[in-house]
Coordinates of N, CA and C in Angstrom, one line a residue:
M1 N -9.9 27.8 79.6 CA -11.2 27.2 80.6 C -11.5 25.8 80.1
Y2 N -11.9 25.0 81.2 CA -12.3 23.8 81.1 C -11.3 23.0 80.4
P3 N -10.1 22.7 81.0 CA -9.1 21.7 80.7 C -9.4 20.3 80.9
F4 N -8.9 19.4 79.9 CA -8.7 18.1 80.3 C -7.7 17.6 81.5
L5 N -8.4 17.0 82.6 CA -7.5 16.7 83.7 C -7.4 15.1 84.0
H6 N -6.3 14.6 84.1 CA -6.3 13.0 84.4 C -5.3 13.0 85.7
L7 N -5.8 12.4 86.6 CA -4.9 12.0 87.9 C -4.1 10.8 87.7
L8 N -2.8 10.9 87.8 CA -1.8 9.7 87.6 C -1.5 9.1 88.7
A9 N -0.8 7.8 88.7 CA -0.6 7.0 89.8 C 0.4 7.6 90.7
D10 N 1.2 8.5 90.3 CA 2.1 9.0 91.4 C 1.5 10.5 92.1
G11 N 0.4 10.8 91.7 CA -0.4 11.8 92.2 C -0.3 13.0 91.5
S12 N 0.5 13.1 90.3 CA 0.4 14.4 89.7 C -0.8 14.3 88.8
L13 N -1.0 15.5 88.2 CA -2.0 15.7 87.3 C -1.6 16.0 85.9
F14 N -2.1 15.3 84.9 CA -1.9 15.7 83.4 C -2.9 16.7 83.3
V15 N -2.4 17.9 82.8 CA -3.2 19.1 82.5 C -3.0 19.3 80.9
F16 N -4.2 19.4 80.2 CA -4.2 19.7 78.8 C -5.2 20.7 78.5
V17 N -4.8 21.9 77.8 CA -5.6 22.8 77.2 C -5.3 23.5 75.9
S18 N -6.3 23.4 75.0 CA -5.9 24.0 73.6 C -5.3 23.0 72.8
K19 N -4.0 23.1 73.0 CA -2.8 22.2 72.2 C -1.8 21.8 73.0
S20 N -1.7 22.4 74.3 CA -0.5 22.1 75.0 C -1.0 21.5 76.3
S21 N 0.1 20.9 77.1 CA -0.2 20.0 78.1 C 1.1 20.1 79.0
E22 N 0.7 19.7 80.4 CA 2.1 19.5 81.3 C 1.6 18.6 82.4
L23 N 2.7 18.2 83.2 CA 2.3 17.4 84.4 C 2.4 18.6 85.6
F24 N 1.7 18.3 86.5 CA 1.6 19.5 87.3 C 1.4 18.8 88.9
D25 N 2.2 19.2 89.7 CA 2.4 18.7 91.2 C 1.3 19.7 92.1
V26 N 0.3 19.2 92.6 CA -0.4 20.0 93.2 C 0.0 20.5 94.4
S27 N 0.7 19.5 95.3 CA 1.3 19.7 96.6 C 2.1 20.9 96.7
T28 N 3.1 21.1 95.5 CA 3.9 22.1 95.5 C 3.5 23.2 94.5
N29 N 2.6 23.1 93.9 CA 2.1 24.2 92.8 C 3.1 24.4 91.7
T30 N 3.7 23.2 91.2 CA 4.8 23.6 90.4 C 4.7 22.5 89.1
T31 N 5.1 22.9 88.0 CA 5.0 22.2 86.7 C 6.3 21.2 86.8
L32 N 6.0 19.9 86.5 CA 7.0 19.0 86.7 C 7.4 18.7 85.1
K33 N 6.7 18.7 84.2 CA 7.2 18.5 82.8 C 6.3 19.1 81.9
T34 N 6.8 19.5 80.9 CA 6.0 20.1 79.7 C 6.0 19.4 78.4
F35 N 5.0 19.2 77.9 CA 4.9 18.2 76.5 C 4.9 18.9 75.3
P36 N 5.0 18.3 74.3 CA 5.1 18.9 72.9 C 3.8 19.3 72.7
D37 N 3.4 20.3 72.0 CA 2.1 20.7 71.6 C 1.3 19.6 70.7
L38 N 0.2 19.1 70.9 CA -0.6 18.3 70.1 C -1.1 18.8 68.7
P39 N -0.5 18.1 67.5 CA -0.8 18.8 66.3 C -2.2 18.6 66.0
G40 N -2.8 19.4 65.0 CA -4.3 19.6 64.8 C -4.7 20.9 65.3
D41 N -6.1 20.9 65.4 CA -6.9 22.0 65.7 C -6.9 22.2 67.3
Y42 N -7.8 23.1 67.7 CA -7.9 23.3 69.2 C -8.7 22.3 69.7
R43 N -8.4 21.7 70.9 CA -9.2 20.6 71.5 C -10.1 20.8 72.8
T44 N -10.0 22.0 73.4 CA -10.8 22.3 74.6 C -11.7 23.3 74.0
Y45 N -12.5 23.8 75.2 CA -13.6 24.8 75.0 C -13.1 26.1 74.3
P46 N -13.8 26.5 73.5 CA -15.0 26.1 72.9 C -15.0 25.1 71.8
N47 N -13.8 24.6 71.4 CA -13.6 23.5 70.5 C -13.4 22.2 71.1
T48 N -14.4 21.7 71.9 CA -14.1 20.6 72.7 C -14.2 19.4 72.0
G49 N -13.1 18.8 72.1 CA -13.1 17.2 71.7 C -13.3 16.3 73.0
G50 N -12.6 15.1 73.1 CA -12.8 14.3 74.2 C -11.4 13.8 74.6
S51 N -11.3 13.3 75.8 CA -10.0 12.7 76.4 C -10.3 11.7 77.3
V52 N -9.5 10.7 77.3 CA -9.5 9.5 78.3 C -8.1 9.2 78.7
L53 N -8.0 8.7 79.9 CA -6.9 7.9 80.3 C -7.2 6.5 79.9
L54 N -6.3 5.9 79.0 CA -6.8 4.4 78.6 C -6.5 3.5 79.8
P55 N -7.2 2.3 79.6 CA -7.0 1.1 80.6 C -5.8 1.0 80.9
L56 N -5.6 0.9 82.3 CA -4.1 0.4 82.7 C -4.0 -1.1 82.9
S57 N -3.1 -1.7 82.4 CA -2.8 -3.0 82.3 C -1.8 -3.5 82.9
S58 N -1.8 -4.9 83.5 CA -0.6 -5.4 84.1 C 0.5 -6.0 82.9
T59 N -0.2 -6.1 81.6 CA 0.7 -6.4 80.4 C 1.6 -5.4 80.1
T60 N 1.4 -4.2 80.6 CA 2.3 -3.2 80.2 C 2.8 -2.4 81.3
N61 N 2.7 -3.0 82.6 CA 3.2 -2.8 83.8 C 2.5 -1.3 84.1
W62 N 1.3 -1.4 84.0 CA 0.3 -0.2 84.3 C 0.7 1.2 83.8
T63 N 1.3 1.2 82.6 CA 1.7 2.5 81.9 C 0.5 3.1 81.5
A64 N 0.7 4.5 81.9 CA -0.4 5.5 81.5 C -0.3 6.1 80.3
D65 N -1.2 5.9 79.4 CA -1.3 6.4 78.1 C -2.7 7.4 78.1
I66 N -2.5 8.5 77.6 CA -3.6 9.6 77.4 C -4.0 9.7 76.1
M67 N -5.2 9.9 75.8 CA -5.7 10.0 74.3 C -6.6 11.1 74.3
I68 N -6.5 11.8 73.4 CA -7.1 13.1 73.1 C -7.6 13.0 71.6
C69 N -9.0 13.2 71.5 CA -9.7 13.2 69.9 C -10.5 14.3 69.6
G70 N -10.6 14.7 68.4 CA -11.7 15.6 68.1 C -11.1 17.1 68.3
G71 N -12.3 18.1 68.1 CA -12.0 19.5 68.4 C -12.4 20.2 67.1
G72 N -11.9 21.5 67.1 CA -12.2 22.3 65.9 C -11.4 23.5 65.8
A73 N -11.8 24.4 64.7 CA -10.9 25.4 64.3 C -11.1 26.8 65.1
Y74 N -12.5 26.9 65.2 CA -12.8 28.3 65.8 C -14.2 28.2 66.2
Q75 N -14.8 29.1 67.2 CA -16.1 29.1 67.8 C -17.1 29.6 66.9
D76 N -17.7 28.8 66.0 CA -18.5 29.3 64.9 C -19.3 28.3 64.5
I77 N -20.5 28.2 64.1 CA -21.4 27.1 63.5 C -20.6 26.5 62.4
T78 N -19.9 27.3 61.5 CA -19.2 26.8 60.4 C -18.0 26.3 60.4
S79 N -17.5 25.9 61.7 CA -16.1 25.5 61.8 C -16.0 24.2 61.7
P80 N -15.0 23.5 60.7 CA -14.8 22.1 60.5 C -14.5 21.6 61.8
T81 N -14.6 20.3 61.9 CA -14.2 19.4 63.2 C -12.9 18.6 62.8
D82 N -12.3 18.5 63.7 CA -11.0 17.7 63.5 C -11.3 16.1 63.8
A83 N -10.7 15.5 62.9 CA -10.7 13.8 63.1 C -9.5 13.2 63.8
S84 N -8.4 14.0 63.9 CA -7.3 13.5 64.3 C -7.5 13.1 65.8
C85 N -6.4 12.1 66.6 CA -6.4 11.8 67.7 C -4.9 11.7 68.1
G86 N -4.6 12.3 69.4 CA -3.0 12.2 69.7 C -3.0 11.2 71.0
R87 N -2.0 10.4 71.1 CA -1.8 9.4 72.3 C -0.5 9.8 72.8
I88 N -0.4 9.7 74.1 CA 0.9 10.1 74.8 C 1.1 9.4 76.1
S89 N 2.3 9.0 76.2 CA 2.9 8.1 77.6 C 3.5 9.3 78.5
P90 N 2.9 10.1 79.4 CA 3.4 11.0 80.2 C 4.7 10.6 80.8
F91 N 5.0 9.5 81.2 CA 6.2 9.0 82.2 C 7.1 8.3 81.1
A92 N 7.1 8.4 79.8 CA 8.0 7.9 78.8 C 9.2 8.8 79.0
A93 N 10.4 8.2 78.7 CA 11.6 8.9 78.7 C 11.7 10.0 77.7
D94 N 11.1 10.0 76.6 CA 11.1 11.2 75.7 C 9.6 11.2 75.1
P95 N 8.5 11.8 75.9 CA 7.2 11.7 75.7 C 6.9 12.4 74.2
A96 N 6.1 11.7 73.4 CA 5.7 12.4 72.0 C 4.3 11.8 71.7
W97 N 3.8 12.7 71.0 CA 2.2 12.3 70.5 C 2.3 11.2 69.5
E98 N 1.5 10.2 69.6 CA 1.4 9.3 68.4 C 0.0 9.8 67.8
M99 N 0.1 9.9 66.4 CA -1.1 10.5 65.8 C -1.9 9.3 65.2
D100 N -3.3 9.5 65.4 CA -4.3 8.5 64.7 C -5.3 9.4 64.2
S101 N -6.5 8.6 63.8 CA -7.6 9.4 63.2 C -8.9 8.9 63.4
M102 N -10.0 9.3 63.8 CA -11.1 8.8 64.0 C -11.8 8.7 62.5
P103 N -12.8 7.8 62.3 CA -13.5 7.8 61.1 C -14.2 9.1 60.6
E104 N -14.3 10.0 61.5 CA -14.9 11.4 61.1 C -14.5 12.4 62.1
G105 N -14.6 13.6 61.6 CA -14.3 14.6 62.7 C -15.5 14.9 63.5
R106 N -15.2 15.2 65.0 CA -16.1 15.6 65.8 C -15.8 16.6 66.9
T107 N -16.7 17.2 67.4 CA -16.6 18.1 68.6 C -17.8 17.7 69.5
M108 N -17.4 17.9 70.7 CA -18.3 17.5 71.9 C -18.4 15.9 72.1
V109 N -17.2 15.0 71.6 CA -17.4 13.8 71.8 C -17.1 13.4 73.0
E110 N -17.8 12.1 73.4 CA -17.6 11.7 74.8 C -16.8 10.2 74.5
G111 N -15.8 10.1 75.4 CA -15.0 8.9 75.3 C -15.4 8.1 76.8
T112 N -15.7 6.9 76.6 CA -16.1 6.1 77.7 C -15.1 4.8 77.7
L113 N -14.7 4.4 78.7 CA -13.8 3.2 78.9 C -14.8 2.0 79.1
L114 N -14.7 1.0 78.4 CA -15.4 -0.3 78.4 C -14.7 -1.4 79.2
P115 N -15.5 -2.3 79.7 CA -14.8 -3.3 80.5 C -13.9 -4.4 79.8
D116 N -14.1 -4.2 78.2 CA -13.3 -5.2 77.8 C -11.9 -4.5 77.2
G117 N -11.7 -3.5 77.6 CA -10.4 -2.7 77.4 C -10.5 -1.8 76.2
T118 N -11.6 -1.7 75.5 CA -12.0 -0.6 74.5 C -12.4 0.5 74.8
V119 N -12.6 1.6 73.9 CA -13.2 2.9 74.4 C -14.3 2.9 73.4
I120 N -15.4 3.6 73.8 CA -16.5 4.0 72.8 C -16.6 5.4 73.0
W121 N -16.6 6.1 71.6 CA -16.6 7.5 71.6 C -18.1 7.7 70.9
L122 N -18.9 8.5 71.6 CA -20.2 8.8 71.3 C -20.5 10.4 71.3
N123 N -21.7 10.6 70.7 CA -22.2 12.0 70.9 C -21.4 13.0 70.1
G124 N -21.8 14.3 70.0 CA -21.3 15.4 69.4 C -21.8 15.8 68.0
A125 N -21.0 16.6 67.4 CA -21.4 17.0 66.0 C -20.1 16.9 65.0
S126 N -20.4 16.7 63.7 CA -19.3 16.9 62.8 C -19.1 18.4 62.2
Q127 N -19.8 19.2 62.7 CA -19.5 20.5 62.4 C -19.9 21.6 63.5
G128 N -19.1 22.7 63.5 CA -19.4 23.7 64.6 C -18.7 23.7 65.9
A129 N -19.1 24.1 67.0 CA -18.5 24.3 68.4 C -19.4 24.2 69.4
Q130 N -18.7 24.1 70.6 CA -19.6 24.0 71.8 C -20.1 25.1 72.1
G131 N -21.5 25.2 72.4 CA -22.3 26.4 72.9 C -23.7 26.2 72.4
F132 N -24.5 27.3 72.8 CA -25.9 27.3 72.3 C -26.0 27.6 70.8
G133 N -26.5 26.9 69.9 CA -26.7 27.1 68.6 C -25.4 27.1 67.8
L134 N -24.5 26.4 68.2 CA -23.3 26.6 67.6 C -22.8 25.2 66.9
A135 N -23.5 24.2 66.8 CA -23.2 23.0 66.2 C -24.4 22.4 65.4
R136 N -24.0 21.8 64.3 CA -25.0 21.1 63.4 C -24.1 19.8 63.0
D137 N -25.0 19.2 62.0 CA -24.6 17.7 61.4 C -24.0 16.7 62.6
P138 N -25.3 16.4 63.4 CA -24.9 15.6 64.5 C -24.3 14.2 64.2
A139 N -23.3 13.9 65.0 CA -22.6 12.6 64.9 C -23.3 11.6 65.5
L140 N -23.9 10.5 64.7 CA -24.9 9.6 65.2 C -24.2 8.1 65.4
E141 N -23.1 7.7 64.8 CA -22.5 6.6 64.9 C -21.5 6.3 66.2
A142 N -21.7 5.1 66.8 CA -20.8 4.9 67.9 C -19.4 4.3 67.2
L143 N -18.1 5.1 67.7 CA -16.9 4.8 67.4 C -16.4 4.0 68.2
I144 N -15.6 2.8 68.1 CA -14.9 1.9 69.0 C -13.6 2.0 68.7
Y145 N -12.8 2.2 69.6 CA -11.2 2.2 69.7 C -10.7 1.1 70.5
D146 N -9.8 0.4 69.9 CA -9.0 -0.8 70.6 C -7.6 -0.2 70.7
P147 N -7.1 0.1 72.0 CA -5.8 0.6 72.2 C -4.7 -0.4 72.0
T148 N -5.0 -1.8 71.9 CA -4.1 -2.7 71.7 C -3.6 -3.2 70.4
A149 N -4.8 -2.8 69.3 CA -4.6 -3.0 68.1 C -3.3 -2.3 67.4
A150 N -3.0 -2.6 66.2 CA -2.0 -1.9 65.4 C -2.5 -0.7 64.9
L151 N -1.5 0.4 65.0 CA -1.9 1.6 64.5 C -2.4 1.5 63.0
G152 N -3.5 2.3 63.0 CA -4.2 2.1 61.4 C -5.5 1.1 61.6
K153 N -5.5 0.4 62.7 CA -6.5 -0.8 62.7 C -7.2 -0.7 63.8
R154 N -7.3 0.5 64.6 CA -7.9 0.5 66.0 C -9.3 1.1 65.9
W155 N -9.7 1.6 65.0 CA -11.2 2.0 65.0 C -12.0 1.2 64.3
T156 N -13.3 0.9 64.7 CA -14.3 0.3 64.1 C -15.8 1.0 64.3
T157 N -16.8 1.1 63.6 CA -17.9 1.9 63.8 C -18.9 0.8 64.2
G158 N -19.7 1.3 65.3 CA -20.8 0.4 65.8 C -22.2 1.1 65.3
A159 N -23.0 0.7 66.2 CA -24.5 1.0 65.7 C -24.6 2.5 65.9
S160 N -25.7 2.9 65.1 CA -26.1 4.5 65.1 C -27.5 4.9 65.8
T161 N -27.6 6.0 66.2 CA -28.8 6.3 66.9 C -29.3 7.3 65.9
T162 N -30.7 7.7 66.3 CA -31.5 8.7 65.6 C -31.5 10.0 66.3
I163 N -31.0 9.8 67.5 CA -31.2 11.2 68.3 C -29.8 12.1 68.3
P164 N -30.0 13.3 67.9 CA -28.9 14.3 68.0 C -28.4 14.4 69.5
R165 N -27.1 14.3 69.9 CA -26.6 14.6 71.3 C -25.4 15.6 71.0
L166 N -25.8 16.9 71.3 CA -24.9 17.9 71.1 C -24.4 18.5 72.5
Y167 N -24.7 19.9 72.7 CA -24.1 20.5 73.9 C -24.6 20.1 75.2
H168 N -23.7 19.6 76.1 CA -24.0 19.1 77.2 C -24.7 17.5 77.1
S169 N -24.3 16.7 76.4 CA -24.7 15.3 76.3 C -23.5 14.6 77.0
V170 N -23.9 13.2 77.5 CA -23.2 12.5 78.3 C -23.4 11.0 78.0
A171 N -22.2 10.3 78.1 CA -22.3 8.8 78.2 C -21.4 8.1 79.3
L172 N -22.2 7.3 79.9 CA -21.8 6.7 81.1 C -21.8 5.2 81.2
L173 N -20.7 4.4 81.7 CA -20.9 2.8 81.8 C -21.8 2.6 82.7
L174 N -22.7 1.5 82.5 CA -23.7 1.0 83.7 C -23.0 -0.3 84.2
L175 N -23.7 -0.6 85.4 CA -22.9 -2.0 86.0 C -23.1 -3.0 85.3
D176 N -24.2 -3.2 84.2 CA -24.4 -4.4 83.5 C -23.4 -4.5 82.2
G177 N -22.7 -3.5 82.1 CA -21.7 -3.3 80.9 C -22.3 -2.7 79.7
R178 N -23.6 -2.1 79.8 CA -24.2 -1.5 78.7 C -23.7 0.3 79.1
V179 N -24.2 1.0 78.1 CA -23.7 2.3 78.3 C -25.0 3.3 78.2
M180 N -25.1 4.2 79.0 CA -26.4 5.0 79.3 C -25.8 6.4 78.6
I181 N -26.8 6.8 77.6 CA -26.6 8.2 76.9 C -27.6 9.1 76.9
A182 N -27.4 10.4 77.3 CA -28.4 11.0 77.7 C -27.8 12.6 77.4
G183 N -28.8 13.6 77.5 CA -28.5 14.8 77.5 C -28.7 15.5 76.2
S184 N -28.4 16.9 75.8 CA -28.3 17.6 74.5 C -29.2 18.8 75.0
N185 N -28.5 19.8 75.1 CA -29.4 21.2 75.3 C -28.7 22.3 74.5
P186 N -29.0 22.2 73.1 CA -28.2 22.9 72.2 C -28.9 24.5 72.1
V187 N -29.9 24.5 73.0 CA -30.7 25.9 73.0 C -30.7 26.4 74.6
E188 N -30.4 27.6 74.6 CA -30.3 28.2 76.1 C -31.7 27.8 76.8
Q189 N -32.8 28.1 76.4 CA -33.8 27.9 77.1 C -34.7 26.3 76.5
P190 N -35.3 25.7 77.2 CA -35.8 24.4 76.5 C -36.8 24.7 75.4
I191 N -36.5 23.9 74.3 CA -37.5 23.9 73.3 C -37.7 22.5 72.9
L192 N -39.2 22.2 72.8 CA -39.4 20.7 72.6 C -39.4 20.4 71.2
L193 N -39.9 21.3 70.3 CA -40.5 21.1 68.9 C -39.5 21.8 67.9
P194 N -38.6 21.1 67.2 CA -37.8 21.8 66.2 C -38.5 22.8 65.3
D195 N -37.9 23.8 64.9 CA -38.4 24.8 63.7 C -37.1 25.2 63.0
A196 N -37.3 26.1 62.0 CA -36.4 26.4 61.2 C -35.1 27.0 61.9
E197 N -35.4 27.8 62.9 CA -34.5 28.5 63.6 C -33.6 27.6 64.6
N198 N -34.3 26.6 65.0 CA -33.9 25.7 66.0 C -34.1 24.3 65.6
P199 N -33.3 23.8 64.7 CA -33.5 22.3 64.3 C -33.1 21.3 65.3
Y200 N -32.3 21.6 66.4 CA -32.0 20.8 67.4 C -32.5 21.3 68.5
V201 N -33.4 20.5 69.5 CA -34.1 20.8 70.6 C -33.6 20.3 71.9
T202 N -34.0 20.6 72.9 CA -33.7 20.1 74.1 C -34.1 18.6 74.2
E203 N -33.2 17.7 74.7 CA -33.4 16.3 74.6 C -33.7 15.7 75.8
F204 N -34.7 15.0 76.3 CA -35.1 14.5 77.5 C -35.0 12.9 77.5
R205 N -34.9 12.4 76.2 CA -34.8 10.9 76.1 C -33.5 10.3 76.4
V206 N -33.5 9.1 77.1 CA -32.3 8.6 77.6 C -32.2 7.1 76.7
E207 N -31.1 6.9 76.2 CA -31.0 5.7 75.5 C -29.9 4.7 76.3
T208 N -29.7 3.4 76.1 CA -28.9 2.5 76.4 C -28.4 2.0 75.3
Y209 N -27.0 1.7 75.2 CA -26.2 1.3 74.1 C -25.8 -0.2 74.5
T210 N -26.0 -1.2 73.8 CA -25.3 -2.5 74.1 C -24.0 -2.6 73.2
P211 N -22.7 -2.6 73.9 CA -21.6 -2.9 73.0 C -21.7 -4.5 72.7
P212 N -20.6 -4.7 71.6 CA -20.4 -5.8 71.0 C -20.4 -7.1 72.0
Y213 N -19.6 -6.9 73.0 CA -19.5 -7.9 74.0 C -20.5 -8.4 74.7
L214 N -21.7 -7.7 74.5 CA -22.9 -8.3 75.2 C -24.0 -8.7 74.1
A215 N -23.6 -8.9 72.9 CA -24.5 -9.0 71.7 C -24.0 -10.4 71.2
G216 N -25.1 -11.0 70.5 CA -24.8 -12.3 69.6 C -24.1 -13.4 70.2
E217 N -23.1 -14.0 69.4 CA -22.3 -15.0 69.9 C -21.6 -14.8 71.4
N218 N -21.0 -13.4 71.4 CA -20.3 -13.1 72.5 C -20.8 -13.4 73.8
L219 N -22.1 -13.6 73.9 CA -22.9 -13.6 75.3 C -22.4 -15.0 75.6
N220 N -22.2 -16.0 74.8 CA -22.0 -17.3 75.0 C -20.6 -17.4 75.4
K221 N -19.6 -16.5 75.2 CA -18.1 -16.7 75.4 C -17.8 -16.1 77.0
R222 N -18.8 -15.6 77.6 CA -18.5 -14.8 78.7 C -18.5 -15.8 79.9
P223 N -17.7 -15.7 81.0 CA -17.9 -16.6 82.2 C -19.0 -16.0 82.9
T224 N -19.5 -17.2 83.6 CA -20.6 -17.2 84.5 C -20.3 -17.4 86.0
N225 N -21.3 -17.2 86.8 CA -21.1 -17.6 88.2 C -20.0 -16.7 88.7
V226 N -19.6 -15.5 88.4 CA -18.6 -14.7 88.8 C -18.9 -14.5 90.4
Q227 N -17.7 -14.7 91.3 CA -17.8 -14.3 92.7 C -16.4 -13.9 93.2
L228 N -16.5 -12.9 94.0 CA -15.2 -12.3 94.5 C -15.3 -12.9 96.0
S229 N -13.9 -13.1 96.5 CA -13.7 -13.6 97.9 C -13.9 -12.5 98.7
M230 N -13.9 -11.1 98.4 CA -14.2 -9.9 99.3 C -14.7 -8.8 98.3
T231 N -15.5 -7.9 99.0 CA -16.1 -6.8 98.1 C -15.4 -5.6 98.6
S232 N -14.7 -5.6 99.7 CA -14.2 -4.4 100.2 C -12.8 -4.1 99.9
L233 N -12.4 -3.5 98.9 CA -11.0 -3.5 98.3 C -10.5 -2.4 98.6
T234 N -9.1 -2.4 99.3 CA -8.4 -1.4 99.6 C -7.0 -1.5 98.8
A235 N -6.5 -0.2 98.5 CA -5.2 -0.3 98.0 C -3.9 -0.5 98.8
N236 N -3.9 -1.6 99.4 CA -2.8 -1.8 100.2 C -2.1 -3.1 100.1
S237 N -2.0 -3.7 98.9 CA -1.4 -4.8 98.4 C -2.1 -6.1 98.7
Q238 N -3.3 -6.1 99.4 CA -3.9 -7.2 99.9 C -4.5 -8.2 98.6
T239 N -4.5 -9.3 98.8 CA -5.0 -10.2 97.5 C -6.4 -10.5 97.7
F240 N -6.9 -10.9 96.7 CA -8.4 -11.5 96.8 C -8.4 -12.5 95.5
T241 N -9.5 -13.4 95.4 CA -9.7 -14.1 94.5 C -11.0 -13.9 93.7
V242 N -11.0 -14.3 92.3 CA -12.0 -14.0 91.5 C -12.5 -15.6 91.1
S243 N -13.5 -16.2 91.4 CA -14.0 -17.6 90.9 C -15.0 -17.3 89.8
F244 N -15.0 -18.3 88.9 CA -16.0 -18.1 87.6 C -16.1 -19.6 87.0
T245 N -17.2 -19.7 86.4 CA -17.4 -20.8 85.4 C -17.0 -20.6 84.1
V246 N -16.0 -21.4 83.5 CA -15.5 -21.0 82.3 C -16.5 -21.7 81.1
P247 N -16.8 -20.8 80.1 CA -17.6 -21.4 79.1 C -17.0 -22.5 78.2
S248 N -17.5 -23.5 77.6 CA -17.2 -24.5 76.8 C -16.2 -23.8 75.7
G249 N -15.0 -24.5 75.5 CA -14.1 -24.2 74.5 C -13.6 -22.7 74.6
A250 N -13.6 -22.1 75.8 CA -12.7 -20.7 76.3 C -11.3 -21.0 76.1
Q251 N -10.7 -20.0 75.7 CA -9.2 -20.1 75.4 C -8.4 -19.1 76.4
G252 N -9.2 -18.4 77.2 CA -8.4 -17.4 78.2 C -9.4 -16.7 78.9
A253 N -9.1 -15.9 79.9 CA -9.9 -15.0 80.7 C -9.2 -13.9 81.0
K254 N -9.9 -12.6 81.1 CA -9.3 -11.5 81.5 C -10.2 -10.9 82.6
V255 N -9.6 -10.2 83.6 CA -10.4 -9.5 84.8 C -10.0 -8.1 84.6
S256 N -11.1 -7.3 84.4 CA -11.1 -5.9 84.5 C -11.8 -5.3 85.8
L257 N -11.1 -4.5 86.5 CA -11.7 -3.6 87.7 C -12.0 -2.3 87.1
Y258 N -13.1 -1.8 87.5 CA -13.7 -0.7 87.2 C -14.2 0.2 88.2
H259 N -13.6 1.4 88.6 CA -14.1 2.3 89.7 C -15.3 3.0 89.4

């Protein structure tokens, strides 16, 4: 139930469930390739972790890398959560999982791509599983992953929230580069006030998270006056230009396209 799915450039689907994965051709209803099992605990429902297709880059000839983090051992509030992450290139000659680890174990964690090429992991819990009343010890810190850094040096910890975000929470990138965080209904029917039986209640508050590239000195390093020569872009090999004003002392610029 509820597999992780990623659409790849050749039209195939990367399908992952539990610990196993494959490339699937929708047009012929056939499996194209089967991958080794991902080490660690279970990664999909009810021990749901998170999964992202990492940013595609011209510097790596648009190589597709898929990352899966978190999960747990069994569907119970006492289940420990998994801190490990696996990363795989489906089109490699001999695909294999490269293992890494988050700073802490998490279930129901949301991975969101950021325009600077990093991935922010938010929400979830450090104990339990997906479902009503099945998680505790909420994970409150923002974890930031840099896919281009050396293995073992890719994770940093960002700001913390005070709001538990458990079952059915979400994190979405906004057009201004911030992240909107919402949701959490860890009880089947709405409960507004916590009690001994239900310490985590239905959450209606919405937060916005400001990533490091929008804070402090980084604001002065960003290009201004950004303009596109056209705003109707079609995948037909056409070209367009991006013009902008370079900040004083800038050493380079990067353009990210986000659908």
